[in-house]
Short mmCIF file of C-alpha atoms in Angstrom, two decimals:
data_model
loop_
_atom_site.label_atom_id
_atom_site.label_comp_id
_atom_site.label_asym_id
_atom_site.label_seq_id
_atom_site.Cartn_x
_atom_site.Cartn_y
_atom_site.Cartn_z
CA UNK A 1 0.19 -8.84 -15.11
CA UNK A 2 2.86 -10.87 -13.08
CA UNK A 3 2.74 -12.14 -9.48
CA UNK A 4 5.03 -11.79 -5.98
CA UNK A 5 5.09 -14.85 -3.80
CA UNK A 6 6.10 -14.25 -0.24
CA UNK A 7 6.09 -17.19 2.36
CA UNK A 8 2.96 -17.26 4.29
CA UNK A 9 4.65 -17.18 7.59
CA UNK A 10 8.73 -16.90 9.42
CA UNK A 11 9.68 -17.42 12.86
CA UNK A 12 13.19 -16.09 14.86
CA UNK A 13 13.96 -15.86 18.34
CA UNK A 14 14.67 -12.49 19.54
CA UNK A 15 18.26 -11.35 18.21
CA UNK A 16 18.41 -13.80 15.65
CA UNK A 17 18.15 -12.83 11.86
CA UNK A 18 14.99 -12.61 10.08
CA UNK A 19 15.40 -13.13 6.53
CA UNK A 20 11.35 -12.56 4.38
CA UNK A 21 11.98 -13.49 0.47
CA UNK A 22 9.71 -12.24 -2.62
CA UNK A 23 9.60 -14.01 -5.84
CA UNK A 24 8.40 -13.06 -9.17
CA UNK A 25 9.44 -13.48 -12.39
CA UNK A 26 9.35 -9.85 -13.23
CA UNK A 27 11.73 -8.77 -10.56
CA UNK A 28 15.06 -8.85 -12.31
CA UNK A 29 13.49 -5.79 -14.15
CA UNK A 30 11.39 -3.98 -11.68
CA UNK A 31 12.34 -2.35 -8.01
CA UNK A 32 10.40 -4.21 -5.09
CA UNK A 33 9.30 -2.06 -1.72
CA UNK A 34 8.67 -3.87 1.32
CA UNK A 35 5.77 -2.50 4.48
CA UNK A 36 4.77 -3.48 7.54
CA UNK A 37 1.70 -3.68 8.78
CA UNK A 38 1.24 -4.21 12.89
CA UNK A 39 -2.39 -5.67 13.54
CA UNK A 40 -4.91 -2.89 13.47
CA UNK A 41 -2.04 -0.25 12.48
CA UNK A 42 -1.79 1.28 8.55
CA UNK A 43 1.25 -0.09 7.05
CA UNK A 44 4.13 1.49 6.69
CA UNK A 45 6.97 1.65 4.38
CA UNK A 46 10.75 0.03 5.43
CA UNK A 47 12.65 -0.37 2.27
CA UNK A 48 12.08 1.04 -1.28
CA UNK A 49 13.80 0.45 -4.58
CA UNK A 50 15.07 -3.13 -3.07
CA UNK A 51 17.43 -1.49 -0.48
CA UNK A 52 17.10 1.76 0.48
CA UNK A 53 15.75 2.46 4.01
CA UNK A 54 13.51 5.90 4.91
CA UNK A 55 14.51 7.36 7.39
CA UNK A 56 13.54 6.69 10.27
CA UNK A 57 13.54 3.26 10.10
CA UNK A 58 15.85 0.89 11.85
CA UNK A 59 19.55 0.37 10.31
CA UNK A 60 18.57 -3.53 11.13
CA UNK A 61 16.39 -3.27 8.56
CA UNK A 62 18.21 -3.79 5.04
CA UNK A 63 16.90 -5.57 1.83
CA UNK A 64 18.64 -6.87 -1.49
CA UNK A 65 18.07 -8.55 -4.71
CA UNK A 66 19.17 -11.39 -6.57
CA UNK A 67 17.44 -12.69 -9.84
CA UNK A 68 13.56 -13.42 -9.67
CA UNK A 69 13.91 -12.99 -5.64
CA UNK A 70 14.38 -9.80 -3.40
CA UNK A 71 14.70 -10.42 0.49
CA UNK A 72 14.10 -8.56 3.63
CA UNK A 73 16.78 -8.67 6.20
CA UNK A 74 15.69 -8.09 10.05
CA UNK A 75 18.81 -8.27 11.87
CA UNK A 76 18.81 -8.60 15.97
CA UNK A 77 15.02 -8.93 15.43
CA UNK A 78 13.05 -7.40 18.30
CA UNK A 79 9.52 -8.43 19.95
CA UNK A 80 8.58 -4.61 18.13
CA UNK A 81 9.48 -6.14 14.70
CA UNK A 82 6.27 -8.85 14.89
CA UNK A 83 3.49 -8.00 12.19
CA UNK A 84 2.99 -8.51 8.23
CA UNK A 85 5.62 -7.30 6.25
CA UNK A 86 4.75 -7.38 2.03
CA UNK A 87 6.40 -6.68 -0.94
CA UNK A 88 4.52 -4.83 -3.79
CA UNK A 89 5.96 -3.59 -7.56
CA UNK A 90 5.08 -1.35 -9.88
CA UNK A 91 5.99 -0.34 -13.47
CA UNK A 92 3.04 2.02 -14.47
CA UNK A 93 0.23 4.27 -13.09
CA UNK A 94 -1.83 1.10 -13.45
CA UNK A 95 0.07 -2.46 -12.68
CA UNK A 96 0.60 -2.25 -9.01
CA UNK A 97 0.83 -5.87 -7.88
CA UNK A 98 1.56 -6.77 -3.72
CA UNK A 99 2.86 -9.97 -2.34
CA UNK A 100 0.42 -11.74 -0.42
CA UNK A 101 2.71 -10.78 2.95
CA UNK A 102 4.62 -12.87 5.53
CA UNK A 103 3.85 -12.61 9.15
CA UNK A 104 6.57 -12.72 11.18
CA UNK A 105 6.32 -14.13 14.45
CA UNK A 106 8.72 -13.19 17.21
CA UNK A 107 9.04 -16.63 19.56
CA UNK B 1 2.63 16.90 11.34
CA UNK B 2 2.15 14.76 7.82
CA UNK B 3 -1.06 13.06 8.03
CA UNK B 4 -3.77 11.34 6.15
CA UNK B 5 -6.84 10.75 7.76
CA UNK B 6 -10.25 8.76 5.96
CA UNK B 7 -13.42 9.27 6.93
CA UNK B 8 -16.97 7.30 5.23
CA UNK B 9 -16.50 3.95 5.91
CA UNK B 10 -19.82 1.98 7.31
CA UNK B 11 -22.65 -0.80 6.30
CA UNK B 12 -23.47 -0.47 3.16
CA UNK B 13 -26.00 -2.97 1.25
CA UNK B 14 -25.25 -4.66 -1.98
CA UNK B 15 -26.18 -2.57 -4.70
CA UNK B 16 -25.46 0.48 -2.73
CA UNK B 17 -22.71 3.44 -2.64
CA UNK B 18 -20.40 5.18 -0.60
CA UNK B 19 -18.16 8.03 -0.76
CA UNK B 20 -14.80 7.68 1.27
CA UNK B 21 -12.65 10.94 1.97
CA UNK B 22 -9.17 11.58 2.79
CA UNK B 23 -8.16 14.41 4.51
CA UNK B 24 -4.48 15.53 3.91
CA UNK B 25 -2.37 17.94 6.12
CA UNK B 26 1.04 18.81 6.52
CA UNK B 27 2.31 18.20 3.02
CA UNK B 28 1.83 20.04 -0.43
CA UNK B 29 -0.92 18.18 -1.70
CA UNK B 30 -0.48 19.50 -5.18
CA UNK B 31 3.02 17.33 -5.22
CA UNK B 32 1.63 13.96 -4.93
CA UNK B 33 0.05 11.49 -7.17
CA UNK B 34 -2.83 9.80 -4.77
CA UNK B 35 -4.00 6.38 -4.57
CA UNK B 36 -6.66 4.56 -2.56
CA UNK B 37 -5.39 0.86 -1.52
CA UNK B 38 -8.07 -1.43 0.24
CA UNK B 39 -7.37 -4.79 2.65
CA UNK B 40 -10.37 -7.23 3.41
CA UNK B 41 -10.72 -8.56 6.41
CA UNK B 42 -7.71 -10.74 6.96
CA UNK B 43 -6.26 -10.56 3.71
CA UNK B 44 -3.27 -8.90 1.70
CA UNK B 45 -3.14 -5.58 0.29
CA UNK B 46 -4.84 -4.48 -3.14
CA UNK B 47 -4.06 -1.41 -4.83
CA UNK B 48 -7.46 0.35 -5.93
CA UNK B 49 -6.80 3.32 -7.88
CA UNK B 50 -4.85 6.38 -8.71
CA UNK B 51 -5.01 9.68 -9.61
CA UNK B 52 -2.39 11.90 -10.84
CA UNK B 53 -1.15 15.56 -9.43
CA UNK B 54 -3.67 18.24 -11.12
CA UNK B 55 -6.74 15.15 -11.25
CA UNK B 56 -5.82 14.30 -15.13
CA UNK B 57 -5.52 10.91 -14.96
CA UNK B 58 -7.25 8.03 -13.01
CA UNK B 59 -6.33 4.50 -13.49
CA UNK B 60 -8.39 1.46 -11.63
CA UNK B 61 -7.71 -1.93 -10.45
CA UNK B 62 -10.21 -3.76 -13.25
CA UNK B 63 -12.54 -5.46 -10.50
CA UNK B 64 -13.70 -1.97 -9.75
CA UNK B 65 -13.48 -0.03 -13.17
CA UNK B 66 -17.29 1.59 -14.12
CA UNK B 67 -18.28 1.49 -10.29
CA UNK B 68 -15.33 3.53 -8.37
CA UNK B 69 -14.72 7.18 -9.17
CA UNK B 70 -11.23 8.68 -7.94
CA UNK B 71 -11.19 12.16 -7.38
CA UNK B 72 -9.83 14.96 -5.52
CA UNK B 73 -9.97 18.54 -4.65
CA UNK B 74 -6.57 20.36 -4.25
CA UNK B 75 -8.35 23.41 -2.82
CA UNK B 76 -9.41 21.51 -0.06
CA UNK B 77 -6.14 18.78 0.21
CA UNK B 78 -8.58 16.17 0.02
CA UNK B 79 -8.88 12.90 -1.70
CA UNK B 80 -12.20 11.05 -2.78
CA UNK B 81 -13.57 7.70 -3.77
CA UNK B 82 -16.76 7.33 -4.66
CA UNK B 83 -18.25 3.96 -4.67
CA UNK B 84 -21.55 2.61 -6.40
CA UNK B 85 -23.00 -0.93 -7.21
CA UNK B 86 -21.25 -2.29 -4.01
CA UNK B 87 -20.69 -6.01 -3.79
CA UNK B 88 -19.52 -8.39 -0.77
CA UNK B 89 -16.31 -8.64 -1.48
CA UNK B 90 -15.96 -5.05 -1.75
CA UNK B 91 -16.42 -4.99 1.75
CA UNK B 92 -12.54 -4.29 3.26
CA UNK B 93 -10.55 -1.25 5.22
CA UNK B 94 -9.83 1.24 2.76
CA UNK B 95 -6.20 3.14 3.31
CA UNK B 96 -5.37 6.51 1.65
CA UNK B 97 -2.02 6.62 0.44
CA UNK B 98 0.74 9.00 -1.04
CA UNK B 99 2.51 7.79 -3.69
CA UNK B 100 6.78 8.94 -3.53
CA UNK B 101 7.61 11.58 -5.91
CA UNK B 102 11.18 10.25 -7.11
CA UNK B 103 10.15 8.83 -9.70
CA UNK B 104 9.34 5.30 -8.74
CA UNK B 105 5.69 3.77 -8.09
CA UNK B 106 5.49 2.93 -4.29
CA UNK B 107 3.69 4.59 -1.16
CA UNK B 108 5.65 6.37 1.13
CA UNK B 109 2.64 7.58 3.84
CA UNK B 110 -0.52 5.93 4.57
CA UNK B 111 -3.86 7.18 6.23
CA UNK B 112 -5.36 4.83 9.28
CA UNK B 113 -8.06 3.50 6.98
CA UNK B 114 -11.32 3.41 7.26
CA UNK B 115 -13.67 0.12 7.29
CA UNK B 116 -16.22 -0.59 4.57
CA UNK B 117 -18.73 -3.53 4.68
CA UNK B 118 -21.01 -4.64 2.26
CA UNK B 119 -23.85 -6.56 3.60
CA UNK B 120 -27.42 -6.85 3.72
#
């Protein structure tokens, strides 16, 4: 199995950029999804297949990939956007593997 | 509207079972591989288990493999996990989730959850 390290914790102001990284060594190979989860809340998915967005969510939501590392972008960030946002990947029925998930805090 | 919604949670002693549910509505059920993805108290995410469109094939997180049971029951739109031999730190919310149907292993809908602890 391989692992996805995400930073325990990031801080922005409101409007500034939020940028939430993922790193595994398995990446260059494999899509990465992002969720976020608000305290108490299920989570919920905001970019699949490193950049795509569902709809629905936010265009100031974006992600991207380079190498071992894919990052998700919160642009104008928003006192709404503050919760747990992890990355998870997946290559079979059976070798899901999740980040252990960043919370962002909105100062 | 789509939904998932879990029902079975509750205190449970070590050693014991439990059988979660998951109730689907508004969506084909029949189209989606299911999962069951659990998050102890706080901690990250763990995927559980699967189980494909027509109940074929399960596949289980190893911690849990000869305990859990994945199931379902298309007639009804509902999702199962049974749980036996519980330990302590099987003791976490346990989400529902619909896995995407393009092609690609991720979740694009989750249930609420429902909260299992495992304590004497």
């Amino acid at each position: 199995s391989y692992e996805l390290t995400q930073p325990p914790s990031v801080s922005v102001s409101p409007g500034q950029t939020a940028r939430i990284t993922c790193s595994g060594d398995a990446l260059p190979k494999k899509y990465a999804y992002w969720y976020q989860q608000k305290p108490g809340q299920a989570p919920v998915l905001v970019i699949y297949k490193d950049a795509e967005r569902p709809s629905g969510i936010p265009e100031r939501f974006s992600g991207s990939s380079s190498g071992t590392t894919v990052t998700l972008t919160i642009s104008g960030v928003q006192a709404e956007d503050e919760a747990a946002y992890y990355c998870q990947s997946a290559d079979t029925a059976d070798t899901w593997v999740f980040g252990g998930g960043t919370k962002l805090t909105v100062l | 509207e789509v939904q998932l919604v879990e029902s079975g949670g509750g205190l449970v002693h070590p050693g014991g079972s439990l059988r979660l549910a998951c109730a689907a509505s508004g969506l084909t059920f029949t189209n989606y591989w299911m999962s069951w993805v659990r998050q102890a108290p706080g901690k990250g995410l763990e995927w559980v288990a699967n189980i494909k469109k027509d109940g074929s094939d399960k596949y289980y997180v190893d911690s849990v493999k000869g305990r859990f049971t994945i199931s379902r029951d298309n007639a009804k739109n509902s999702l199962y996990l049974q749980m036996s031999s519980l330990r302590a730190e099987d003791t976490a919310v346990y989400y529902c989730a619909r896995i995407a149907t393009d092609g690609w292993w991720y979740f694009d809908l989750w249930g609420r959850g429902t909260l299992v602890t495992v304590s004497s």
